[in-house]
CSV table of C-alpha atoms and ligand atoms in Angstrom, one decimal:
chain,number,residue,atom,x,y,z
A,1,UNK,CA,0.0,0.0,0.0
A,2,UNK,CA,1.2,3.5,-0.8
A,3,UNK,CA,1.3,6.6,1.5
A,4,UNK,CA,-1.1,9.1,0.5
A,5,UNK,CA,1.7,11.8,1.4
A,6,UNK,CA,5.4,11.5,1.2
A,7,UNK,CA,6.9,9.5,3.9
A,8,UNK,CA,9.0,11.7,6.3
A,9,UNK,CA,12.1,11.2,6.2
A,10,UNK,CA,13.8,8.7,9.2
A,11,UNK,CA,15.9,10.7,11.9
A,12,UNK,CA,19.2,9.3,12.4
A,13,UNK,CA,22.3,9.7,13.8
A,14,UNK,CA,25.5,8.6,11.4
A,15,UNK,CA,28.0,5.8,13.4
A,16,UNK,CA,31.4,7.4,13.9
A,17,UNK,CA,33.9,6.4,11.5
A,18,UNK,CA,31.9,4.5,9.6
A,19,UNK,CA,29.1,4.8,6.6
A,20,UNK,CA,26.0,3.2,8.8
A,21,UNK,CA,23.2,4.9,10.5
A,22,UNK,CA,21.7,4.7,13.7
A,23,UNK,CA,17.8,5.4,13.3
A,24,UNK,CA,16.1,7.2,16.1
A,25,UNK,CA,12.8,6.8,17.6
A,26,UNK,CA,12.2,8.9,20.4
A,27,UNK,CA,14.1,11.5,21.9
A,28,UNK,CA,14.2,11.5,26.1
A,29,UNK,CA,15.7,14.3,28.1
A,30,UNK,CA,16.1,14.4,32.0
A,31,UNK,CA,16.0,17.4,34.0
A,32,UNK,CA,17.7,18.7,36.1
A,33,UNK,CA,20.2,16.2,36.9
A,34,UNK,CA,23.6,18.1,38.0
A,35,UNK,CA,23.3,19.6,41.6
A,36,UNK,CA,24.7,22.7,40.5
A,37,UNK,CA,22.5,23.5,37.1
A,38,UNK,CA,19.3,22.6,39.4
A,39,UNK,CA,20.5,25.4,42.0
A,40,UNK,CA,20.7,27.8,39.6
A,41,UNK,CA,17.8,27.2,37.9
A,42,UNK,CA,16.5,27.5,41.4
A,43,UNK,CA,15.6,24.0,42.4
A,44,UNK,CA,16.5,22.1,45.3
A,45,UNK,CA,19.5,19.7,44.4
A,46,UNK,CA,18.1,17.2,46.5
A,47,UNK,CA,17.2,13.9,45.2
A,48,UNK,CA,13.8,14.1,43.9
A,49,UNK,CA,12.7,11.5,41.2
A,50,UNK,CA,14.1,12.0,38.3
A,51,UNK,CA,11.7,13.6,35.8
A,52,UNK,CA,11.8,13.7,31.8
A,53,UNK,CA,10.4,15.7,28.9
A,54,UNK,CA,10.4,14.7,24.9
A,55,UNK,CA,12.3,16.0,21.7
A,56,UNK,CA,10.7,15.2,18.4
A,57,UNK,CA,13.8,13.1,16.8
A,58,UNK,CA,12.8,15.5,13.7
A,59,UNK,CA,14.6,18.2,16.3
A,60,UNK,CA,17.8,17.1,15.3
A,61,UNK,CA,20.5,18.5,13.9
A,62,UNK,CA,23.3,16.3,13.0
A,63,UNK,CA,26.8,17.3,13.6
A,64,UNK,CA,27.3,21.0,13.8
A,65,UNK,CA,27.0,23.9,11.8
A,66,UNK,CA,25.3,27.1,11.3
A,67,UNK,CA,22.2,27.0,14.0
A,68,UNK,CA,19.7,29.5,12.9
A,69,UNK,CA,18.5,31.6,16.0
A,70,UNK,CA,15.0,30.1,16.8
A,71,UNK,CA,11.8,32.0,16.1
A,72,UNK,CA,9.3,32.7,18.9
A,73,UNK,CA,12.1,33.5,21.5
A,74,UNK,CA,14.3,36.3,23.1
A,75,UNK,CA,16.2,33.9,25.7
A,76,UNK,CA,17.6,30.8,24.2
A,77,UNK,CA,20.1,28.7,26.2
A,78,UNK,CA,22.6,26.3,25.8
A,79,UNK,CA,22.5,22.7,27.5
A,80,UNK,CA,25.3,20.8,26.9
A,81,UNK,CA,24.6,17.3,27.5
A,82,UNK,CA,25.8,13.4,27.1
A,83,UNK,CA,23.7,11.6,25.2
A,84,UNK,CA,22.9,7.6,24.8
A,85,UNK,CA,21.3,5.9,22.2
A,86,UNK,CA,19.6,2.2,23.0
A,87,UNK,CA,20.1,-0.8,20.7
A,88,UNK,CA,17.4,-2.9,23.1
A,89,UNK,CA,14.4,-2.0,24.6
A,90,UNK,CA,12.0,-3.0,27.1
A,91,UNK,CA,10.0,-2.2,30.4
A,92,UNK,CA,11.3,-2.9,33.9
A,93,UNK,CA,14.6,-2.6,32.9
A,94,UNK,CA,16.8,-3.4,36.2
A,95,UNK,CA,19.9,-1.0,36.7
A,96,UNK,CA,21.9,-3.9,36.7
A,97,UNK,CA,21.3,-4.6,33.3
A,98,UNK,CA,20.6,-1.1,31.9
A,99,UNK,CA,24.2,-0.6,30.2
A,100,UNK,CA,23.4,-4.0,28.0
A,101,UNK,CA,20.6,-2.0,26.6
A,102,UNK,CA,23.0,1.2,25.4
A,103,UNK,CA,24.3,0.7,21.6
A,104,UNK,CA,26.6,4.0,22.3
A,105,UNK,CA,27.2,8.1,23.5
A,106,UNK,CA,27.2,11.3,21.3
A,107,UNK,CA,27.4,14.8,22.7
A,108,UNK,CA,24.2,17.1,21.9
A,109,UNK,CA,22.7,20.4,23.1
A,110,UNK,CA,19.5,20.3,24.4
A,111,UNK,CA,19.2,24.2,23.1
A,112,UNK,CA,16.0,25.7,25.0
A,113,UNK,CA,13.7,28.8,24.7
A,114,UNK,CA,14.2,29.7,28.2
A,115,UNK,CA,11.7,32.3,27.9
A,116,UNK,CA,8.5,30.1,26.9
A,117,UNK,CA,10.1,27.5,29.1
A,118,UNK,CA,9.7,29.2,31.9
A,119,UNK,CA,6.1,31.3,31.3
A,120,UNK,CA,5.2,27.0,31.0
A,121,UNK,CA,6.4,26.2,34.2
A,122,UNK,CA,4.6,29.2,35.8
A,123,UNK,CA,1.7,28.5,33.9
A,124,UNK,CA,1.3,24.5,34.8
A,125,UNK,CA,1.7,24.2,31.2
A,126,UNK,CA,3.6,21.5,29.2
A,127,UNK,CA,7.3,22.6,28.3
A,128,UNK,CA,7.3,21.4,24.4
A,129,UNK,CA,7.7,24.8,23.3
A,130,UNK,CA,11.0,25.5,25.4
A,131,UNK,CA,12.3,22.2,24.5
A,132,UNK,CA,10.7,20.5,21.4
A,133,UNK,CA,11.5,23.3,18.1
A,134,UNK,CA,13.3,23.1,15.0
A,135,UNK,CA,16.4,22.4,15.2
A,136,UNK,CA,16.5,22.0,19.2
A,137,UNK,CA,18.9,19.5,19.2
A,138,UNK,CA,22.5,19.8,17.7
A,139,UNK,CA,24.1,16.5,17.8
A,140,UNK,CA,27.6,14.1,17.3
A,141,UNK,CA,27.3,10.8,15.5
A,142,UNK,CA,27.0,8.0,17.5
A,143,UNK,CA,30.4,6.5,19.0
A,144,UNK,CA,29.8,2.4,20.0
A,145,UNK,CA,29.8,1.7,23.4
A,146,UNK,CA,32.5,-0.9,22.4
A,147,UNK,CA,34.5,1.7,20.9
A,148,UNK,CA,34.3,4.6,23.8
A,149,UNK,CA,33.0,2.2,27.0
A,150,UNK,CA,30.1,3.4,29.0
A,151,UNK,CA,31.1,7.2,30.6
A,152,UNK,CA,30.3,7.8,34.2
A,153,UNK,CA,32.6,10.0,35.1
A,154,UNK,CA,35.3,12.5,33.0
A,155,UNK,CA,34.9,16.2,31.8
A,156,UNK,CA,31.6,17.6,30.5
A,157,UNK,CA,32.3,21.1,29.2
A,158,UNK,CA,30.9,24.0,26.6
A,159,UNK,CA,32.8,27.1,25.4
A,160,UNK,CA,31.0,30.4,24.1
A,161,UNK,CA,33.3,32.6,21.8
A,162,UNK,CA,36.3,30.8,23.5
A,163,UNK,CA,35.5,30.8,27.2
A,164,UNK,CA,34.2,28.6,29.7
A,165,UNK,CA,30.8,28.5,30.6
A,166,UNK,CA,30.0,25.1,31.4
A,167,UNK,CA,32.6,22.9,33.4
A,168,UNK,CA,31.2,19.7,34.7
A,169,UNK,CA,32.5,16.1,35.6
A,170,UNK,CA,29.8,13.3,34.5
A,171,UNK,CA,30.4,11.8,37.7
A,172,UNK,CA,28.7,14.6,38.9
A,173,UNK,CA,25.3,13.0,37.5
A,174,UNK,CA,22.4,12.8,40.2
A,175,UNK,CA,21.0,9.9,37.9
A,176,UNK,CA,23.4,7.7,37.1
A,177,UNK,CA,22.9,6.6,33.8
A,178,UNK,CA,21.8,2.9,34.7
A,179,UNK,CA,19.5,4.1,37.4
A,180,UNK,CA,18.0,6.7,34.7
A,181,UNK,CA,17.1,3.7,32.0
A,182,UNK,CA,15.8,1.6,34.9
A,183,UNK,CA,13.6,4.8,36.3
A,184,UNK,CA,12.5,5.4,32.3
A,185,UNK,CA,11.6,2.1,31.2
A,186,UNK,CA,8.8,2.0,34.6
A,187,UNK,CA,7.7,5.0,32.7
A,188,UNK,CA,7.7,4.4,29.1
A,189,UNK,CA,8.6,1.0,26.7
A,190,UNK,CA,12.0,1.4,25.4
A,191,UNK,CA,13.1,0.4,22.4
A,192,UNK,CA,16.2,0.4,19.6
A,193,UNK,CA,16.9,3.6,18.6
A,194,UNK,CA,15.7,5.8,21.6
A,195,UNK,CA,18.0,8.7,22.7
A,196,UNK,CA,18.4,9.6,26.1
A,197,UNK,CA,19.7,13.4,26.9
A,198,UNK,CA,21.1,12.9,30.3
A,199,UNK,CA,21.4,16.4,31.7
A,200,UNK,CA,22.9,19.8,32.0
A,201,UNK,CA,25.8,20.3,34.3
A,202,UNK,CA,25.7,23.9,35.8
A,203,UNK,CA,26.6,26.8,33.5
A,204,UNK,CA,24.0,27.4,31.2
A,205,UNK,CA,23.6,31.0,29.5
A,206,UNK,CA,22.1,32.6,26.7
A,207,UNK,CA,23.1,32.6,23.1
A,208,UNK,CA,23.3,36.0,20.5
A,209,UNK,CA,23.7,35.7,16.8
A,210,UNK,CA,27.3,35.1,16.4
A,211,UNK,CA,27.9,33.2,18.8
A,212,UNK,CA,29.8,29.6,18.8
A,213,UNK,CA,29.7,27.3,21.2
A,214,UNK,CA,31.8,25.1,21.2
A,215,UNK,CA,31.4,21.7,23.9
A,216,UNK,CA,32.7,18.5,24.5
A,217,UNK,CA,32.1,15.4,26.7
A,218,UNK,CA,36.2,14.2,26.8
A,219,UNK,CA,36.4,10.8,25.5
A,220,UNK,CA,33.5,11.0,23.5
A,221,UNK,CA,33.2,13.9,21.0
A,222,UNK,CA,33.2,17.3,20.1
A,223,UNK,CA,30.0,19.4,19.1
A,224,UNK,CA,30.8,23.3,17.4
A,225,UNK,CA,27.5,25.3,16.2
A,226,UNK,CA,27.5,29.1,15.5
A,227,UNK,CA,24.6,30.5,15.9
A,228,UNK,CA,23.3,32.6,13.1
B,301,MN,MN1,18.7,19.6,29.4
């Protein structure tokens, strides 16, 4: 049977080195899971539940570039974050197993209209329109977990225009990652190709046309945009 329309096209994220694809199915982000970024966002660093929010996997942006300044927004921050992509699924995953699950890391910015994030969060509203636009989220190709190992700790860091901003160990993760697939896969089923954004360390900061930012998880990969 035909589509009536044209088939979207599949998201993907390209495999390192290589000429093969990773297709992606849903994009997860947690919040709020560095002590630091979660004080200066005004939270208490506590640990709470983790909590999560979606990307549409049309959102991304593979490998970096020119980023066009979003529409709709005045306040757009940068979020630099690890990111995980699944080759199995399931529900009920137990931490234990969780890193079986993980096909590999990339590094991606989980770029946010701060502004219309945050008139959601006062409103009780849903925060898809802070998190979930065009181009929202800048991304590396995929390195294989057998290739790069599974992270937990080592240095998480962004640039603007040369200078620090964000300077974070992954160590400092409130979530570890096992703990995070476990917690998500009570929420949601998990399957091959789902990306996990695993959080912010503390740091973030608005962007201006012009800007690059440049950001890195060491060990992993590099991720350069200029906004424009
Ligand atoms: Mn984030």
């Amino acid at each position: 049977m035909a589509y009536v329309i044209p088939q979207p096209p599949q998201p993907f994220l390209p495999v390192a080195g290589t000429d093969e694809r990773f297709p992606v199915r849903r994009i997860y982000c947690v919040g709020r899971n560095y002590a630091e970024h979660a004080i200066e966002m005004g939270h208490d660093p506590d640990r709470e539940p983790p909590f999560f929010f979606q990307k549409c996997p049309d959102n991304l942006m593979v490998g970096g570039g020119d980023w066009p300044y979003p529409v709709a927004s005045a306040d757009v921050h940068w979020e630099l974050e690890l990111v995980l992509g699944l080759k199995e699924g399931g529900t009920d995953i137990p931490a234990a197993k969780a890193l079986d699950h993980v096909y590999g890391y990339a590094v991606g910015l989980d770029m946010t209209r701060r502004d219309l994030q945050g008139e959601a969060k006062k409103m009780g509203r849903p925060w898809d329109v802070g998190k979930a636009f065009e181009l929202s989220a800048p991304c590396t190709a995929i390195h294989p977990a057998s290739e790069v190992g599974h992270p937990d700790h080592g240095r998480i860091w962004l640039e603007r225009n040369g200078e620090v901003r964000q300077d974070g160990d992954l160590n400092q993760m409130i979530w570890k990652i096992p703990e995070m697939i476990e917690y998500l896969s009570g929420l949601f089923t998990l399957a091959p190709g789902d990306l996990i954004f695993t959080g912010t360390p503390a740091g973030v900061g608005a962007v201006q046309r012009g800007d690059v930012l440049k950001g890195a998880v060491d060990g992993v990969d590099e991720l350069t945009i200029k906004v424009v």
